[in-house]
DNA sequence: GACTTATATAAGTGTCAACTTATGCCTTGC
DNA sequence: GCAAGGCATAAGTTGACACTTATATAAGTC
C-alpha cells in the first residue's frame, strides 16, 4: 500500500496511469504520448506493476498495459479511511468542546 | 494540490501528520517520537506547511503544529474525483465494447 | 534461420531531497 | 541585559531515482 502511494507520488506515473485508465495501451504508444524514452516508460510501468496499479498482457510482439481498478479502488478506500479516521477525531474533539455527540451518523456518505 | 501529494509521498511526513492529527504538538515532541533530529522535523514541517497540510502557532518559546482538516478534506475529495472519474471511464469503456458509440463524448473532461 | 519490430534490462549520469551538524533567531526567566 | 531553551535556517553529504544510451530478449515476417 505504501508502494502504491510512492508510485503515485511521481507526476509522470500518474500521467501514465491516466493513459492506461480507459483502455489498454502498448508501451511504445505511451512513450510517444508522454514524450520520454521507451526504457523510461518501461521502468515506470515496472513500478506501477509492482504496486499492482497496472496489469499487462502480451499482444503479439507488443505488451499492453492497463490500470487495475481493483487496486485503485482499494487504495481509494484506504485513503478514505486514512482521512476520515483523522477527520472524525478532529470533529469529535471540536464538538465535544462545545456540546458533544450526535454527528457520527453524518459522516458515512 | 500536487504539492500536497508530494508531501504525503514521504512516509516520515505521513507519520508526522498522524502525530499532529488529533492534537497539536511541539517540534521537539515530534522529533522525540519519530527518532530523527529536530532540524529534520522542522524541514518536514515546512513542507507540510507549504502544502497547507498543517498550521502552526506560537506557544511561548515553543511552536505548536497540527493538521489542517480543511486541506486534508479537499485533498481527499480531489482524490475521490481522480479515482471515480477514472472508474466511470472504465465503465464507459466496458459499455462501449458491447454496444459501441455514445461513450466518446464522455471521455473529454 | 535472418531481419524487423516491440519491449525489457544494463549501465551510467545528473538531480533532488532527506538527513546530518553547526549556527542564528526568538522567547522566557533571572 | 544575559543565559538558557526551543526552533528555524545554512551548509554539506549521501542515497535514491528519473532519465539517458546501449544492448539483450522475445515475437512476427519473409
Coordinates of C-alpha atoms (C1' of nucleotides) in Angstrom, one line a residue:
Chain A
X1 CA 0.0 0.0 0.0
X2 CA 2.9 2.3 0.7
X3 CA 4.3 1.1 -2.6
X4 CA 1.2 2.4 -4.3
X5 CA 1.5 5.8 -2.7
X6 CA 5.1 6.1 -3.6
X7 CA 4.3 5.1 -7.2
X8 CA 1.7 7.8 -7.4
X9 CA 3.9 10.4 -6.0
X10 CA 5.6 10.7 -9.4
X11 CA 3.7 13.0 -11.7
X12 CA 4.9 11.1 -14.8
X13 CA 3.5 7.9 -13.4
X14 CA 0.1 9.5 -12.7
X15 CA 0.1 10.7 -16.3
X16 CA 0.9 7.1 -17.5
X17 CA -1.8 5.7 -15.2
X18 CA -4.2 8.1 -16.7
X19 CA -3.3 6.9 -20.2
X20 CA -4.0 3.3 -19.5
X21 CA -7.1 4.1 -17.5
X22 CA -9.8 3.9 -20.0
X23 CA -8.2 1.4 -22.4
X24 CA -5.1 -0.7 -22.6
X25 CA -2.1 0.7 -24.4
X26 CA 1.2 -0.5 -25.7
X27 CA 4.5 0.7 -24.3
X28 CA 5.5 2.5 -27.4
X29 CA 2.2 4.2 -27.6
X30 CA 2.6 5.5 -24.1
X31 CA 6.2 6.6 -24.8
X32 CA 5.0 8.6 -27.8
X33 CA 2.4 10.3 -25.6
X34 CA 4.4 11.3 -22.6
X35 CA 7.5 12.3 -24.5
X36 CA 10.2 10.3 -22.8
X37 CA 12.2 7.4 -24.0
X38 CA 10.7 3.9 -24.2
X39 CA 13.0 2.5 -21.5
X40 CA 11.9 5.3 -19.1
X41 CA 8.3 4.3 -19.7
X42 CA 9.1 0.6 -19.1
X43 CA 10.7 1.5 -15.8
X44 CA 7.7 3.5 -14.7
X45 CA 5.4 0.7 -15.8
X46 CA 7.5 -1.7 -13.7
X47 CA 7.0 0.4 -10.6
X48 CA 3.3 0.6 -11.3
X49 CA 3.2 -3.1 -11.9
X50 CA 4.9 -3.9 -8.6
X51 CA 2.4 -1.6 -6.9
X52 CA -0.4 -3.7 -8.6
X53 CA -1.7 -0.5 -10.1
X54 CA -1.5 -1.8 -13.7
X55 CA -1.8 -5.2 -15.3
X56 CA -0.1 -6.3 -18.5
X57 CA -0.7 -8.9 -21.2
X58 CA 1.1 -9.9 -24.4
X59 CA -0.4 -9.0 -27.7
X60 CA 2.0 -10.4 -30.3
X61 CA 5.2 -8.6 -30.1
X62 CA 3.7 -5.8 -28.1
X63 CA 2.7 -5.7 -24.5
X64 CA -0.5 -4.0 -23.4
X65 CA -0.9 -2.3 -20.1
X66 CA -4.0 -1.0 -18.3
X67 CA -5.0 0.3 -14.9
X68 CA -6.2 -2.2 -12.3
X69 CA -9.5 -0.9 -11.0
X70 CA -9.5 -3.2 -8.0
X71 CA -6.2 -1.9 -6.6
X72 CA -7.1 1.6 -7.5
X73 CA -10.4 1.1 -5.6
X74 CA -8.6 -0.4 -2.7
X75 CA -6.2 2.5 -2.5
X76 CA -9.1 4.9 -2.6
X77 CA -10.8 3.2 0.2
X78 CA -7.6 3.1 2.2
X79 CA -7.1 6.8 1.7
X80 CA -10.7 7.5 2.6
X81 CA -10.3 5.6 5.9
X82 CA -7.0 7.3 6.5
X83 CA -8.6 10.8 6.2
X84 CA -11.9 10.1 7.7
X85 CA -10.5 8.4 10.8
X86 CA -8.4 11.5 11.4
X87 CA -11.2 13.9 10.5
X88 CA -13.7 12.2 12.7
X89 CA -11.3 12.5 15.6
X90 CA -10.9 16.2 14.9
X91 CA -14.6 16.8 14.6
X92 CA -15.4 14.8 17.6
X93 CA -12.9 16.8 19.6
X94 CA -14.3 20.1 18.3
X95 CA -17.8 19.1 19.0
X96 CA -17.0 17.8 22.5
X97 CA -15.6 21.2 23.2
X98 CA -19.0 22.9 22.7
X99 CA -21.7 20.4 23.2
X100 CA -20.8 16.8 22.3
X101 CA -22.1 13.8 20.4
X102 CA -24.7 13.3 17.5
X103 CA -22.5 14.0 14.4
X104 CA -21.2 10.5 14.0
X105 CA -24.0 9.4 11.8
X106 CA -23.5 12.2 9.4
X107 CA -20.0 11.0 8.5
X108 CA -20.9 8.0 6.4
X109 CA -22.0 9.1 3.0
Chain B
X1 CA -2.6 20.1 -4.9
X2 CA 0.4 18.4 -6.4
X3 CA 2.4 19.8 -3.6
X4 CA 0.1 18.0 -1.1
X5 CA 0.5 14.7 -2.9
X6 CA 4.3 15.1 -3.0
X7 CA 4.3 16.0 0.7
X8 CA 2.4 12.8 1.5
X9 CA 4.6 10.6 -0.6
X10 CA 7.2 10.7 2.1
X11 CA 6.4 8.1 4.8
X12 CA 8.0 10.2 7.5
X13 CA 5.8 13.1 6.7
X14 CA 2.7 10.9 6.9
X15 CA 3.9 9.8 10.3
X16 CA 4.3 13.4 11.4
X17 CA 0.9 14.3 10.0
X18 CA -0.5 11.4 12.0
X19 CA 1.1 12.8 15.2
X20 CA -0.4 16.2 14.8
X21 CA -3.7 14.9 13.7
X22 CA -5.7 14.6 16.9
X23 CA -3.8 17.3 18.9
X24 CA -1.2 19.9 18.4
X25 CA 2.3 19.1 19.3
X26 CA 5.6 20.9 19.7
X27 CA 8.5 20.3 17.3
X28 CA 10.7 18.8 19.9
X29 CA 7.9 16.4 21.0
X30 CA 7.6 15.3 17.4
X31 CA 11.3 14.8 16.9
X32 CA 11.4 12.7 20.0
X33 CA 8.7 10.5 18.6
X34 CA 9.9 9.9 15.1
X35 CA 13.5 9.5 16.0
X36 CA 15.2 11.9 13.8
X37 CA 17.0 15.2 14.5
X38 CA 15.0 18.3 15.3
X39 CA 16.1 20.2 12.1
X40 CA 14.9 17.2 10.0
X41 CA 11.5 17.5 11.6
X42 CA 11.4 21.3 11.1
X43 CA 12.1 20.7 7.4
X44 CA 9.4 18.2 7.1
X45 CA 7.0 20.6 8.8
X46 CA 7.9 23.3 6.4
X47 CA 7.0 21.1 3.5
X48 CA 3.7 20.2 5.2
X49 CA 3.1 23.8 5.9
X50 CA 3.7 24.9 2.3
X51 CA 1.2 22.2 1.3
X52 CA -1.2 23.7 3.8
X53 CA -1.5 20.4 5.5
X54 CA -0.5 21.7 8.9
X55 CA -1.0 25.0 10.7
X56 CA 1.3 26.4 13.4
X57 CA 1.1 28.8 16.3
X58 CA 3.4 30.1 18.9
X59 CA 3.2 28.9 22.4
X60 CA 5.8 30.7 24.4
X61 CA 9.2 29.6 23.3
X62 CA 7.7 26.6 21.6
X63 CA 5.8 26.3 18.3
X64 CA 2.8 24.0 18.1
X65 CA 1.7 22.3 14.9
X66 CA -1.5 20.5 14.0
X67 CA -3.1 19.0 10.9
X68 CA -5.4 21.2 8.8
X69 CA -8.6 19.3 8.3
X70 CA -9.9 21.6 5.6
X71 CA -6.9 20.9 3.3
X72 CA -7.0 17.3 4.2
X73 CA -10.6 17.2 3.3
X74 CA -10.0 19.0 0.0
X75 CA -7.3 16.6 -0.9
X76 CA -9.5 13.6 -0.1
X77 CA -12.2 14.9 -2.4
X78 CA -9.7 15.6 -5.1
X79 CA -8.5 12.0 -4.9
X80 CA -12.1 10.8 -4.9
X81 CA -12.8 12.6 -8.1
X82 CA -9.5 11.4 -9.5
X83 CA -10.5 7.8 -8.9
X84 CA -14.1 8.0 -9.7
X85 CA -13.6 9.8 -12.9
X86 CA -11.3 7.0 -14.0
X87 CA -13.6 4.3 -12.8
X88 CA -16.5 5.9 -14.7
X89 CA -14.3 5.9 -17.8
X90 CA -13.7 2.2 -17.2
X91 CA -17.4 1.6 -17.0
X92 CA -17.9 3.6 -20.2
X93 CA -15.3 1.6 -22.0
X94 CA -16.9 -1.7 -20.9
X95 CA -20.2 -0.4 -22.2
X96 CA -18.8 0.7 -25.5
X97 CA -17.2 -2.6 -26.0
X98 CA -20.6 -4.4 -26.3
X99 CA -22.8 -1.8 -27.9
X100 CA -20.5 1.0 -29.1
X101 CA -20.6 4.7 -29.6
X102 CA -22.0 7.3 -27.2
X103 CA -19.1 7.0 -24.7
X104 CA -16.7 9.0 -26.7
X105 CA -18.2 12.3 -25.7
X106 CA -17.9 11.5 -22.0
X107 CA -14.1 10.9 -22.3
X108 CA -13.0 14.5 -22.8
X109 CA -13.0 16.1 -19.3
Chain C
dG1 C1' 17.3 -19.0 -40.0
dA2 C1' 17.9 -14.0 -40.9
dC3 C1' 15.5 -9.4 -40.4
dT4 C1' 12.4 -6.3 -38.2
dT5 C1' 9.5 -4.7 -34.6
dA6 C1' 8.4 -4.2 -29.6
dT7 C1' 9.8 -4.3 -25.1
dA8 C1' 12.8 -5.4 -21.2
dT9 C1' 17.2 -5.0 -18.9
dA10 C1' 22.0 -3.0 -18.1
dA11 C1' 24.9 0.6 -17.1
dG12 C1' 25.9 5.3 -16.5
dT13 C1' 24.7 10.2 -15.2
dG14 C1' 22.7 14.1 -13.0
dT15 C1' 19.4 15.9 -9.9
dC16 C1' 16.8 16.1 -5.9
dA17 C1' 15.7 15.6 -1.3
dA18 C1' 16.2 13.6 3.4
dC19 C1' 19.3 13.7 6.7
dT20 C1' 23.3 15.4 9.4
dT21 C1' 26.0 19.1 12.3
dA22 C1' 26.6 24.0 13.1
dT23 C1' 24.7 28.3 13.9
dG24 C1' 21.4 32.1 14.2
dC25 C1' 16.9 33.9 15.9
dC26 C1' 13.1 34.4 19.4
dT27 C1' 11.1 34.0 23.7
dT28 C1' 11.2 33.5 28.7
dG29 C1' 13.3 33.7 33.4
dC30 C1' 16.7 35.7 36.2
Chain D
dG1 C1' 20.9 42.8 29.9
dC2 C1' 22.2 37.9 30.0
dA3 C1' 21.8 33.0 30.0
dA4 C1' 19.1 29.1 28.5
dG5 C1' 15.7 26.6 26.0
dG6 C1' 13.1 25.9 21.6
dC7 C1' 13.0 26.2 16.9
dA8 C1' 14.5 27.7 12.2
dT9 C1' 17.9 28.2 8.8
dA10 C1' 22.6 27.2 6.5
dA11 C1' 25.8 24.2 4.6
dG12 C1' 27.3 19.8 3.3
dT13 C1' 26.8 14.7 2.5
dT14 C1' 24.7 10.8 0.8
dG15 C1' 21.4 7.8 -1.3
dA16 C1' 17.6 7.3 -4.3
dC17 C1' 15.6 7.7 -8.6
dA18 C1' 14.2 9.5 -13.2
dC19 C1' 16.4 9.7 -17.2
dT20 C1' 19.6 8.6 -20.9
dT21 C1' 22.1 5.3 -24.5
dA22 C1' 23.4 0.7 -25.4
dT23 C1' 22.3 -4.0 -25.5
dA24 C1' 19.7 -8.3 -24.7
dT25 C1' 15.3 -10.9 -25.2
dA26 C1' 11.0 -12.2 -27.4
dA27 C1' 7.6 -12.4 -31.2
dG28 C1' 6.2 -11.9 -36.0
dT29 C1' 7.5 -12.0 -41.1
dC30 C1' 9.8 -13.5 -45.1

